[in-house]
Amino acid sequence: MTQQVFTGDREYFPGIGKIPYEGRESDNPLAFKFYEPNRLVGDKTMEQHLRFAACYWHTFCGKGGDPFGEDSRILPWDEPGEAMAAARARMDAAFEFFTKLGVPYYCFHDRDMAPEGTSVSDSERKLVTMVELASERQKETGMKLLWGTANLFGHPRYINGAATNPDFAAVTHAAAQVKAALDATVALGGENYVFWGGREGYASLLNTDTRRELDHLAHFLELSRDYGRSIGFTGTYLIEPKPMEPSKHQYDFDAQTVIGFLRHYGLDGDFKLNIEANHATLAGHSFSHELQMCTDAGLLGSIDANRGDPQNGWDTDQFPTDLYDAIQAWLVVLADGGLSSGGFNFDAKVRRESVDLEDIFLGHIGGMDTFARGLEVAWRIRERSGLHRAKQQRYASFDTGEGARFEQAKLDLVALRDLAERHGEPAHTSGKQEWFENLINQYL
Ligand code: XUL
Ligand code: CO
């Protein structure tokens, strides 16, 4: 039976009801095989661990166009034609989708939700109108906002950057957009606010003063933080690293670069990181490496869940289906005590050739099942396999004696030299990588 789960005048996904959990034996493509929201994993339910979010941009604004071809998908919520009417229809479709899918959170850019106006104040008014409607829809459906953000990369005024634009006039427009997006995020009870700097980078050092641009970026972030706090935003600010695309070299290259930047400018008290899997691979890292760098620094904020394609080098933003990746990500996140105010946001899009409306359900169902199953497997590995103990054991020589004194900074370089002579050649100890790797298959 199809339960009525839409709030607007029209049902955009007729024939699709609330997505049920049916278990791995089910052959219903529109059912979860592993994600069972109320199932306990340790002391939290899957829903509490996973904190899934769907994104507004790919799912409701993406039409399948690519640099070589026109849009391939017809979106029924675009039918009204006029921009604000289409924005309202899109919002109805979005909340119907969120509710039917059963994700507790969503994320948006200002321009996904409301169109650009003819002036700063017109854009602000349009966004406020749509935020009022979103606020009603949140009350009706129980949906919550994981994070809001401003699109500071789409408009041609940002061709040379937003906060790092060499023209101060462009910086002021970026500020106006962030101010309005922070107002919107606070009005909707957003738990985080994201900065992704797609145009904050450069194409040629010959025409770029990188030092000045980085100072501007840091100051822009300080001003945004202070404004957000002044209007009551108590959540976390997040920087989302990405090494390139659309800029040739983006300043927020990868996790360690961003961590260094935040510490250098004294921003690490308010800002954490939003790690996206496909951005990690573009930087030449694994998803779990980027997560590990954040947890080591105490700065893991949230996750943009997706995947790239191993045979090419751009941001394909596919739905995550790689269980090995999900397990390894979870091993890092669980060791850090979970995601706290972050979540798993599907910054992912269906393929250009996936033209059926139901495909956006299929993509999300697959992604949610992947991370639900990854959670269960990683939990079992942590509980039963001895992996954690074996990893600690590799460092046992620092737990007592001279090794412990080294960690306490009680030995100088000469003392280390004398110990080397006393100990003689260290034993060649196996790193046991194969044993560690085999555990994952064993617990699948
Ligand atoms: C782009 C990207 C963005 C951010 C939000 O690669 O990931 O959608 O997540 O601006
Ligand atoms: Co992203």
Tab-separated table of C-alpha atoms and ligand atoms in Angstrom:
chain	number	residue	atom	x	y	z
A	1	MET	CA	0.000	0.000	0.000
A	2	THR	CA	1.315	3.456	-0.872
A	3	GLN	CA	1.256	5.677	2.186
A	4	GLN	CA	0.674	9.390	1.468
A	5	VAL	CA	3.970	11.110	2.174
A	6	PHE	CA	3.945	14.372	0.259
A	7	THR	CA	3.148	17.833	1.497
A	8	GLY	CA	2.540	19.924	-1.656
A	9	ASP	CA	-0.352	19.891	-4.150
A	10	ARG	CA	1.143	17.286	-6.403
A	11	GLU	CA	2.817	13.908	-5.921
A	12	TYR	CA	6.093	13.844	-7.879
A	13	PHE	CA	6.974	10.206	-7.300
A	14	PRO	CA	3.649	8.375	-7.697
A	15	GLY	CA	3.792	4.656	-7.110
A	16	ILE	CA	6.722	4.985	-4.712
A	17	GLY	CA	5.834	4.910	-1.029
A	18	LYS	CA	7.998	5.061	2.058
A	19	ILE	CA	11.058	2.899	1.360
A	20	PRO	CA	10.834	-0.127	3.668
A	21	TYR	CA	13.559	-2.317	5.122
A	22	GLU	CA	13.088	-5.828	3.709
A	23	GLY	CA	16.442	-7.512	4.364
A	24	ARG	CA	19.004	-8.995	2.002
A	25	GLU	CA	16.710	-11.727	0.669
A	26	SER	CA	14.321	-9.123	-0.785
A	27	ASP	CA	14.241	-8.685	-4.550
A	28	ASN	CA	12.409	-5.361	-4.297
A	29	PRO	CA	14.792	-2.717	-5.727
A	30	LEU	CA	12.927	-0.010	-3.800
A	31	ALA	CA	13.659	-1.553	-0.381
A	32	PHE	CA	16.630	-1.409	1.967
A	33	LYS	CA	18.557	-4.639	2.294
A	34	PHE	CA	20.778	-3.521	5.194
A	35	TYR	CA	19.664	-0.120	6.478
A	36	GLU	CA	17.239	-0.738	9.314
A	37	PRO	CA	16.938	2.631	11.074
A	38	ASN	CA	15.990	1.263	14.502
A	39	ARG	CA	18.454	-1.598	14.598
A	40	LEU	CA	20.974	-1.254	17.415
A	41	VAL	CA	24.672	-1.334	16.605
A	42	GLY	CA	26.341	-1.090	20.015
A	43	ASP	CA	24.489	1.496	22.057
A	44	LYS	CA	23.112	3.539	19.130
A	45	THR	CA	20.609	2.806	16.397
A	46	MET	CA	21.702	2.767	12.768
A	47	GLU	CA	19.822	6.011	12.249
A	48	GLN	CA	21.751	7.671	15.096
A	49	HIS	CA	25.122	6.426	13.852
A	50	LEU	CA	24.559	7.249	10.192
A	51	ARG	CA	22.718	10.594	10.273
A	52	PHE	CA	22.062	10.393	6.520
A	53	ALA	CA	21.408	13.494	4.442
A	54	ALA	CA	20.271	13.971	0.840
A	55	CYS	CA	21.523	16.960	-1.115
A	56	TYR	CA	19.392	19.454	-2.965
A	57	TRP	CA	21.788	20.227	-5.824
A	58	HIS	CA	22.503	16.952	-7.637
A	59	THR	CA	19.172	15.368	-6.843
A	60	PHE	CA	16.766	18.214	-7.634
A	61	CYS	CA	18.802	20.585	-9.816
A	62	GLY	CA	21.009	18.152	-11.762
A	63	LYS	CA	19.647	17.346	-15.208
A	64	GLY	CA	22.385	15.143	-16.605
A	65	GLY	CA	24.099	17.714	-18.845
A	66	ASP	CA	27.849	17.359	-19.342
A	67	PRO	CA	30.447	19.443	-21.246
A	68	PHE	CA	29.623	17.455	-24.401
A	69	GLY	CA	25.874	17.120	-24.220
A	70	GLU	CA	22.603	18.728	-23.275
A	71	ASP	CA	20.463	17.862	-20.287
A	72	SER	CA	19.226	14.299	-20.452
A	73	ARG	CA	16.637	14.269	-17.637
A	74	ILE	CA	13.287	16.026	-17.595
A	75	LEU	CA	12.422	17.207	-14.084
A	76	PRO	CA	8.656	17.573	-13.567
A	77	TRP	CA	9.258	20.209	-10.890
A	78	ASP	CA	10.758	22.494	-13.579
A	79	GLU	CA	7.432	22.557	-15.449
A	80	PRO	CA	6.149	25.855	-13.993
A	81	GLY	CA	8.896	27.624	-15.976
A	82	GLU	CA	8.924	30.848	-13.930
A	83	ALA	CA	11.886	30.655	-11.526
A	84	MET	CA	10.146	31.146	-8.160
A	85	ALA	CA	7.223	28.870	-9.087
A	86	ALA	CA	9.737	26.211	-10.139
A	87	ALA	CA	11.623	26.724	-6.846
A	88	ARG	CA	8.400	26.025	-4.907
A	89	ALA	CA	7.653	22.935	-6.982
A	90	ARG	CA	11.233	21.749	-6.503
A	91	MET	CA	10.878	22.135	-2.760
A	92	ASP	CA	7.685	20.076	-2.737
A	93	ALA	CA	9.419	17.356	-4.751
A	94	ALA	CA	12.474	17.494	-2.479
A	95	PHE	CA	10.521	17.074	0.756
A	96	GLU	CA	8.409	14.296	-0.788
A	97	PHE	CA	11.625	12.522	-1.768
A	98	PHE	CA	13.349	13.025	1.615
A	99	THR	CA	10.323	11.705	3.473
A	100	LYS	CA	9.762	8.699	1.244
A	101	LEU	CA	13.451	7.783	1.378
A	102	GLY	CA	13.581	8.175	5.162
A	103	VAL	CA	16.688	10.347	5.482
A	104	PRO	CA	16.514	12.549	8.578
A	105	TYR	CA	18.620	15.394	7.104
A	106	TYR	CA	19.153	17.437	3.953
A	107	CYS	CA	21.741	19.995	2.715
A	108	PHE	CA	21.427	22.894	0.269
A	109	HIS	CA	23.185	25.817	-1.448
A	110	ASP	CA	21.373	29.167	-1.470
A	111	ARG	CA	20.969	29.016	-5.277
A	112	ASP	CA	19.577	25.453	-5.246
A	113	MET	CA	16.691	26.600	-3.112
A	114	ALA	CA	16.020	30.042	-4.599
A	115	PRO	CA	17.073	31.643	-7.879
A	116	GLU	CA	19.528	34.538	-8.120
A	117	GLY	CA	17.653	37.868	-8.137
A	118	THR	CA	18.248	41.098	-10.020
A	119	SER	CA	20.145	42.683	-7.100
A	120	VAL	CA	21.597	41.692	-3.722
A	121	SER	CA	18.328	42.585	-1.954
A	122	ASP	CA	16.199	40.807	-4.552
A	123	SER	CA	18.296	37.626	-4.140
A	124	GLU	CA	17.940	37.952	-0.354
A	125	ARG	CA	14.163	38.353	-0.597
A	126	LYS	CA	13.820	35.312	-2.840
A	127	LEU	CA	15.872	33.177	-0.480
A	128	VAL	CA	13.914	34.351	2.574
A	129	THR	CA	10.649	33.427	0.818
A	130	MET	CA	11.900	29.921	0.079
A	131	VAL	CA	13.367	29.514	3.580
A	132	GLU	CA	9.940	30.297	5.058
A	133	LEU	CA	8.438	27.512	2.958
A	134	ALA	CA	11.292	25.131	3.883
A	135	SER	CA	10.708	25.900	7.534
A	136	GLU	CA	7.023	24.901	7.166
A	137	ARG	CA	7.979	21.744	5.294
A	138	GLN	CA	10.496	20.839	8.017
A	139	LYS	CA	7.759	21.169	10.650
A	140	GLU	CA	5.324	19.063	8.614
A	141	THR	CA	7.807	16.277	7.881
A	142	GLY	CA	10.255	16.329	10.822
A	143	MET	CA	13.169	16.819	8.392
A	144	LYS	CA	16.262	18.588	9.749
A	145	LEU	CA	19.012	20.604	8.080
A	146	LEU	CA	22.498	19.071	8.330
A	147	TRP	CA	24.123	22.082	6.684
A	148	GLY	CA	23.586	25.055	4.473
A	149	THR	CA	26.094	26.738	2.176
A	150	ALA	CA	26.436	29.469	-0.439
A	151	ASN	CA	27.158	28.770	-4.080
A	152	LEU	CA	30.240	30.957	-4.621
A	153	PHE	CA	31.353	29.249	-7.820
A	154	GLY	CA	28.480	29.249	-10.353
A	155	HIS	CA	28.003	32.946	-11.168
A	156	PRO	CA	30.472	34.528	-13.658
A	157	ARG	CA	31.288	37.262	-11.096
A	158	TYR	CA	33.370	34.561	-9.376
A	159	ILE	CA	35.484	33.610	-12.407
A	160	ASN	CA	38.601	34.846	-10.566
A	161	GLY	CA	37.566	33.548	-7.163
A	162	ALA	CA	35.075	34.496	-4.437
A	163	ALA	CA	36.785	35.356	-1.115
A	164	THR	CA	40.141	35.180	-2.945
A	165	ASN	CA	39.108	37.298	-5.938
A	166	PRO	CA	41.690	40.013	-6.714
A	167	ASP	CA	38.753	42.419	-7.177
A	168	PHE	CA	37.346	43.617	-3.831
A	169	ALA	CA	33.895	44.162	-5.409
A	170	ALA	CA	33.584	40.410	-6.043
A	171	VAL	CA	34.604	39.700	-2.430
A	172	THR	CA	31.766	41.918	-1.198
A	173	HIS	CA	29.258	39.912	-3.258
A	174	ALA	CA	30.604	36.662	-1.808
A	175	ALA	CA	30.122	38.191	1.659
A	176	ALA	CA	26.537	39.180	0.838
A	177	GLN	CA	25.781	35.615	-0.235
A	178	VAL	CA	27.391	34.022	2.832
A	179	LYS	CA	25.517	36.427	5.124
A	180	ALA	CA	22.184	35.450	3.539
A	181	ALA	CA	23.065	31.739	3.552
A	182	LEU	CA	24.003	31.939	7.248
A	183	ASP	CA	20.689	33.701	7.980
A	184	ALA	CA	18.932	30.857	6.124
A	185	THR	CA	20.907	28.146	7.919
A	186	VAL	CA	20.108	29.618	11.332
A	187	ALA	CA	16.412	30.076	10.432
A	188	LEU	CA	16.249	26.384	9.487
A	189	GLY	CA	18.116	25.143	12.590
A	190	GLY	CA	21.115	23.950	10.544
A	191	GLU	CA	23.627	21.970	12.599
A	192	ASN	CA	26.630	22.936	10.449
A	193	TYR	CA	27.604	25.471	7.783
A	194	VAL	CA	29.907	24.483	4.889
A	195	PHE	CA	32.515	26.401	2.893
A	196	TRP	CA	33.648	24.680	-0.279
A	197	GLY	CA	35.994	26.899	-2.259
A	198	GLY	CA	35.635	25.702	-5.833
A	199	ARG	CA	36.974	28.992	-7.228
A	200	GLU	CA	39.319	29.693	-4.287
A	201	GLY	CA	42.519	28.789	-6.068
A	202	TYR	CA	44.508	29.795	-9.094
A	203	ALA	CA	45.380	28.776	-12.627
A	204	SER	CA	48.701	30.634	-12.991
A	205	LEU	CA	51.213	31.881	-10.439
A	206	LEU	CA	52.280	34.513	-12.965
A	207	ASN	CA	49.134	36.547	-12.273
A	208	THR	CA	48.382	35.479	-8.683
A	209	ASP	CA	49.515	36.776	-5.277
A	210	THR	CA	48.798	33.575	-3.322
A	211	ARG	CA	49.883	35.018	0.024
A	212	ARG	CA	47.436	37.908	-0.215
A	213	GLU	CA	44.639	35.636	-1.430
A	214	LEU	CA	45.135	33.216	1.475
A	215	ASP	CA	45.104	36.114	3.965
A	216	HIS	CA	41.858	37.319	2.390
A	217	LEU	CA	40.324	33.850	2.595
A	218	ALA	CA	41.196	33.539	6.286
A	219	HIS	CA	39.817	36.992	7.069
A	220	PHE	CA	36.645	36.236	5.122
A	221	LEU	CA	36.173	33.078	7.191
A	222	GLU	CA	36.736	35.016	10.429
A	223	LEU	CA	34.106	37.590	9.456
A	224	SER	CA	31.653	34.847	8.457
A	225	ARG	CA	32.242	33.013	11.734
A	226	ASP	CA	31.697	36.180	13.752
A	227	TYR	CA	28.530	37.086	11.881
A	228	GLY	CA	27.135	33.557	12.299
A	229	ARG	CA	27.844	33.581	16.029
A	230	SER	CA	26.252	37.050	16.329
A	231	ILE	CA	22.943	35.736	14.932
A	232	GLY	CA	22.960	32.662	17.181
A	233	PHE	CA	24.647	29.975	15.069
A	234	THR	CA	26.088	27.520	17.600
A	235	GLY	CA	26.904	24.742	15.134
A	236	THR	CA	30.169	23.830	13.445
A	237	TYR	CA	31.697	25.602	10.462
A	238	LEU	CA	33.113	23.128	7.970
A	239	ILE	CA	35.713	23.479	5.227
A	240	GLU	CA	35.432	20.920	2.442
A	241	PRO	CA	38.834	20.137	0.881
A	242	LYS	CA	39.221	19.447	-2.832
A	243	PRO	CA	42.485	19.703	-4.764
A	244	MET	CA	41.180	20.907	-8.142
A	245	GLU	CA	38.122	21.178	-10.396
A	246	PRO	CA	36.935	23.756	-11.210
A	247	SER	CA	40.169	25.622	-10.252
A	248	LYS	CA	43.460	24.171	-11.385
A	249	HIS	CA	44.911	24.405	-7.881
A	250	GLN	CA	42.470	24.925	-5.022
A	251	TYR	CA	43.789	26.321	-1.746
A	252	ASP	CA	41.872	23.760	0.345
A	253	PHE	CA	43.792	20.980	-1.401
A	254	ASP	CA	43.362	18.132	1.098
A	255	ALA	CA	42.765	17.495	4.796
A	256	GLN	CA	46.313	18.165	5.957
A	257	THR	CA	46.513	21.398	3.954
A	258	VAL	CA	43.249	22.635	5.465
A	259	ILE	CA	44.271	21.595	8.991
A	260	GLY	CA	47.545	23.533	8.589
A	261	PHE	CA	45.640	26.565	7.239
A	262	LEU	CA	43.115	26.539	10.094
A	263	ARG	CA	45.858	26.283	12.704
A	264	HIS	CA	48.012	28.937	11.038
A	265	TYR	CA	45.154	31.444	11.105
A	266	GLY	CA	43.796	30.365	14.524
A	267	LEU	CA	40.473	29.126	13.094
A	268	ASP	CA	40.608	25.547	14.406
A	269	GLY	CA	38.378	26.336	17.395
A	270	ASP	CA	35.308	26.971	15.192
A	271	PHE	CA	36.045	25.167	11.940
A	272	LYS	CA	36.282	21.456	11.225
A	273	LEU	CA	36.404	19.509	7.951
A	274	ASN	CA	33.797	18.016	5.673
A	275	ILE	CA	35.505	15.116	3.908
A	276	GLU	CA	34.253	14.023	0.501
A	277	ALA	CA	35.341	10.606	-0.760
A	278	ASN	CA	35.796	11.628	-4.417
A	279	HIS	CA	37.791	14.718	-3.413
A	280	ALA	CA	40.135	12.436	-1.447
A	281	THR	CA	40.816	10.311	-4.523
A	282	LEU	CA	41.389	13.424	-6.663
A	283	ALA	CA	44.066	14.480	-4.136
A	284	GLY	CA	45.759	11.093	-4.526
A	285	HIS	CA	44.564	9.836	-1.143
A	286	SER	CA	42.106	7.249	0.045
A	287	PHE	CA	38.842	8.319	1.691
A	288	SER	CA	39.954	6.714	4.968
A	289	HIS	CA	43.320	8.542	4.860
A	290	GLU	CA	41.555	11.904	4.743
A	291	LEU	CA	39.251	10.882	7.595
A	292	GLN	CA	42.215	9.668	9.641
A	293	MET	CA	44.098	12.970	9.208
A	294	CYS	CA	41.012	14.793	10.519
A	295	THR	CA	40.442	12.534	13.510
A	296	ASP	CA	44.144	12.737	14.450
A	297	ALA	CA	43.724	16.519	14.572
A	298	GLY	CA	40.365	16.328	16.393
A	299	LEU	CA	38.801	18.099	13.408
A	300	LEU	CA	36.493	15.613	11.685
A	301	GLY	CA	33.194	17.399	11.136
A	302	SER	CA	31.101	15.630	8.514
A	303	ILE	CA	31.206	13.466	5.392
A	304	ASP	CA	30.133	13.924	1.766
A	305	ALA	CA	29.524	10.335	0.709
A	306	ASN	CA	30.167	9.405	-2.912
A	307	ARG	CA	32.856	7.745	-5.018
A	308	GLY	CA	34.983	8.441	-8.078
A	309	ASP	CA	35.806	6.121	-10.905
A	310	PRO	CA	39.157	4.327	-10.681
A	311	GLN	CA	39.727	4.688	-14.438
A	312	ASN	CA	39.461	8.450	-14.665
A	313	GLY	CA	40.554	11.521	-12.794
A	314	TRP	CA	37.565	13.792	-12.352
A	315	ASP	CA	34.804	14.254	-9.847
A	316	THR	CA	32.243	11.723	-11.075
A	317	ASP	CA	30.246	11.959	-7.800
A	318	GLN	CA	28.847	8.441	-8.120
A	319	PHE	CA	26.768	6.890	-5.383
A	320	PRO	CA	28.999	4.931	-2.997
A	321	THR	CA	28.736	1.171	-3.395
A	322	ASP	CA	32.251	0.086	-2.447
A	323	LEU	CA	31.903	-1.854	0.771
A	324	TYR	CA	35.660	-2.029	1.431
A	325	ASP	CA	35.851	1.757	1.359
A	326	ALA	CA	32.839	2.087	3.640
A	327	ILE	CA	34.265	-0.387	6.173
A	328	GLN	CA	37.628	1.350	6.236
A	329	ALA	CA	35.943	4.730	6.631
A	330	TRP	CA	33.854	3.399	9.493
A	331	LEU	CA	36.894	1.913	11.239
A	332	VAL	CA	38.335	5.448	11.421
A	333	VAL	CA	35.068	7.134	12.399
A	334	LEU	CA	34.213	4.573	15.099
A	335	ALA	CA	37.697	4.865	16.617
A	336	ASP	CA	36.926	8.597	16.910
A	337	GLY	CA	33.654	7.917	18.767
A	338	GLY	CA	31.304	8.508	15.801
A	339	LEU	CA	30.239	11.574	13.854
A	340	SER	CA	28.731	13.791	16.604
A	341	SER	CA	27.087	16.758	14.802
A	342	GLY	CA	28.140	15.625	11.303
A	343	GLY	CA	26.430	13.134	9.035
A	344	PHE	CA	26.690	11.208	5.774
A	345	ASN	CA	25.508	13.569	3.046
A	346	PHE	CA	25.082	11.990	-0.382
A	347	ASP	CA	26.896	14.491	-2.573
A	348	ALA	CA	26.261	12.084	-5.425
A	349	LYS	CA	24.388	12.073	-8.690
A	350	VAL	CA	22.836	9.455	-10.906
A	351	ARG	CA	24.473	8.941	-14.308
A	352	ARG	CA	23.546	11.009	-17.346
A	353	GLU	CA	21.987	7.902	-18.818
A	354	SER	CA	19.903	7.192	-15.672
A	355	VAL	CA	16.849	9.050	-16.864
A	356	ASP	CA	14.070	7.433	-14.810
A	357	LEU	CA	12.865	9.440	-11.819
A	358	GLU	CA	13.094	6.339	-9.624
A	359	ASP	CA	16.859	6.177	-10.284
A	360	ILE	CA	17.491	8.832	-7.626
A	361	PHE	CA	15.826	6.485	-5.111
A	362	LEU	CA	17.927	3.553	-6.297
A	363	GLY	CA	21.161	5.543	-5.951
A	364	HIS	CA	20.379	6.633	-2.396
A	365	ILE	CA	19.125	3.193	-1.330
A	366	GLY	CA	22.387	1.635	-2.543
A	367	GLY	CA	24.488	4.276	-0.774
A	368	MET	CA	22.566	3.956	2.493
A	369	ASP	CA	22.817	0.160	2.416
A	370	THR	CA	26.563	0.381	1.730
A	371	PHE	CA	27.238	2.566	4.767
A	372	ALA	CA	24.806	0.612	6.975
A	373	ARG	CA	26.523	-2.649	6.122
A	374	GLY	CA	29.943	-1.013	6.421
A	375	LEU	CA	28.997	0.129	9.918
A	376	GLU	CA	27.979	-3.372	11.010
A	377	VAL	CA	31.103	-5.012	9.615
A	378	ALA	CA	33.436	-2.366	11.074
A	379	TRP	CA	31.690	-2.683	14.437
A	380	ARG	CA	32.226	-6.458	14.447
A	381	ILE	CA	35.875	-6.065	13.433
A	382	ARG	CA	36.423	-3.664	16.323
A	383	GLU	CA	34.595	-5.863	18.828
A	384	ARG	CA	35.935	-9.261	17.883
A	385	SER	CA	38.977	-9.279	15.652
A	386	GLY	CA	41.822	-8.046	17.819
A	387	LEU	CA	42.766	-5.528	15.071
A	388	HIS	CA	42.919	-2.648	17.512
A	389	ARG	CA	45.122	-4.586	19.960
A	390	ALA	CA	47.423	-5.781	17.183
A	391	LYS	CA	47.827	-2.196	15.927
A	392	GLN	CA	48.661	-0.970	19.447
A	393	GLN	CA	51.085	-3.834	19.919
A	394	ARG	CA	53.231	-2.564	17.030
A	395	TYR	CA	54.027	0.479	19.188
A	396	ALA	CA	54.583	-1.433	22.468
A	397	SER	CA	58.253	-0.389	22.591
A	398	PHE	CA	57.066	3.170	23.361
A	399	ASP	CA	54.832	2.057	26.249
A	400	THR	CA	57.553	1.465	28.842
A	401	GLY	CA	61.250	2.092	29.486
A	402	GLU	CA	63.314	4.332	27.223
A	403	GLY	CA	60.614	4.405	24.511
A	404	ALA	CA	58.142	5.915	26.992
A	405	ARG	CA	60.805	8.443	28.052
A	406	PHE	CA	61.220	9.402	24.357
A	407	GLU	CA	57.459	10.062	24.066
A	408	GLN	CA	57.639	12.169	27.234
A	409	ALA	CA	60.422	14.222	25.552
A	410	LYS	CA	62.924	13.189	28.231
A	411	LEU	CA	65.695	12.044	25.867
A	412	ASP	CA	67.895	14.169	23.622
A	413	LEU	CA	69.458	13.166	20.320
A	414	VAL	CA	72.751	12.152	21.938
A	415	ALA	CA	70.894	9.869	24.382
A	416	LEU	CA	69.139	8.243	21.406
A	417	ARG	CA	72.504	7.720	19.730
A	418	ASP	CA	73.893	6.016	22.837
A	419	LEU	CA	70.825	3.763	23.050
A	420	ALA	CA	71.290	2.779	19.402
A	421	GLU	CA	74.808	1.657	20.159
A	422	ARG	CA	73.698	-0.230	23.271
A	423	HIS	CA	70.736	-1.998	21.547
A	424	GLY	CA	72.563	-2.977	18.390
A	425	GLU	CA	70.562	-3.705	15.191
A	426	PRO	CA	66.748	-3.719	15.725
A	427	ALA	CA	64.907	-6.960	14.969
A	428	HIS	CA	63.138	-7.083	11.577
A	429	THR	CA	59.517	-7.286	12.670
A	430	SER	CA	56.701	-8.115	10.268
A	431	GLY	CA	54.136	-5.364	9.689
A	432	LYS	CA	51.550	-8.150	9.132
A	433	GLN	CA	49.686	-6.089	6.521
A	434	GLU	CA	48.274	-9.258	4.926
A	435	TRP	CA	46.847	-10.409	8.269
A	436	PHE	CA	45.213	-7.014	8.827
A	437	GLU	CA	43.781	-6.962	5.290
A	438	ASN	CA	42.419	-10.492	5.513
A	439	LEU	CA	40.364	-9.533	8.573
A	440	ILE	CA	38.079	-7.400	6.427
A	441	ASN	CA	37.095	-10.322	4.193
A	442	GLN	CA	36.707	-12.571	7.216
A	443	TYR	CA	34.168	-10.256	8.844
A	444	LEU	CA	32.190	-9.356	5.698
B	1	XUL	C1	31.788	20.089	-5.245
B	1	XUL	C2	31.165	19.796	-3.935
B	1	XUL	C3	30.153	20.776	-3.443
B	1	XUL	C4	30.174	20.987	-1.957
B	1	XUL	C5	29.231	22.061	-1.476
B	1	XUL	O1	32.714	19.150	-5.661
B	1	XUL	O2	31.443	18.790	-3.346
B	1	XUL	O3	28.901	20.351	-3.854
B	1	XUL	O4	29.859	19.812	-1.272
B	1	XUL	O5	29.433	23.273	-2.103
B	2	CO	CO	30.755	17.931	-1.568
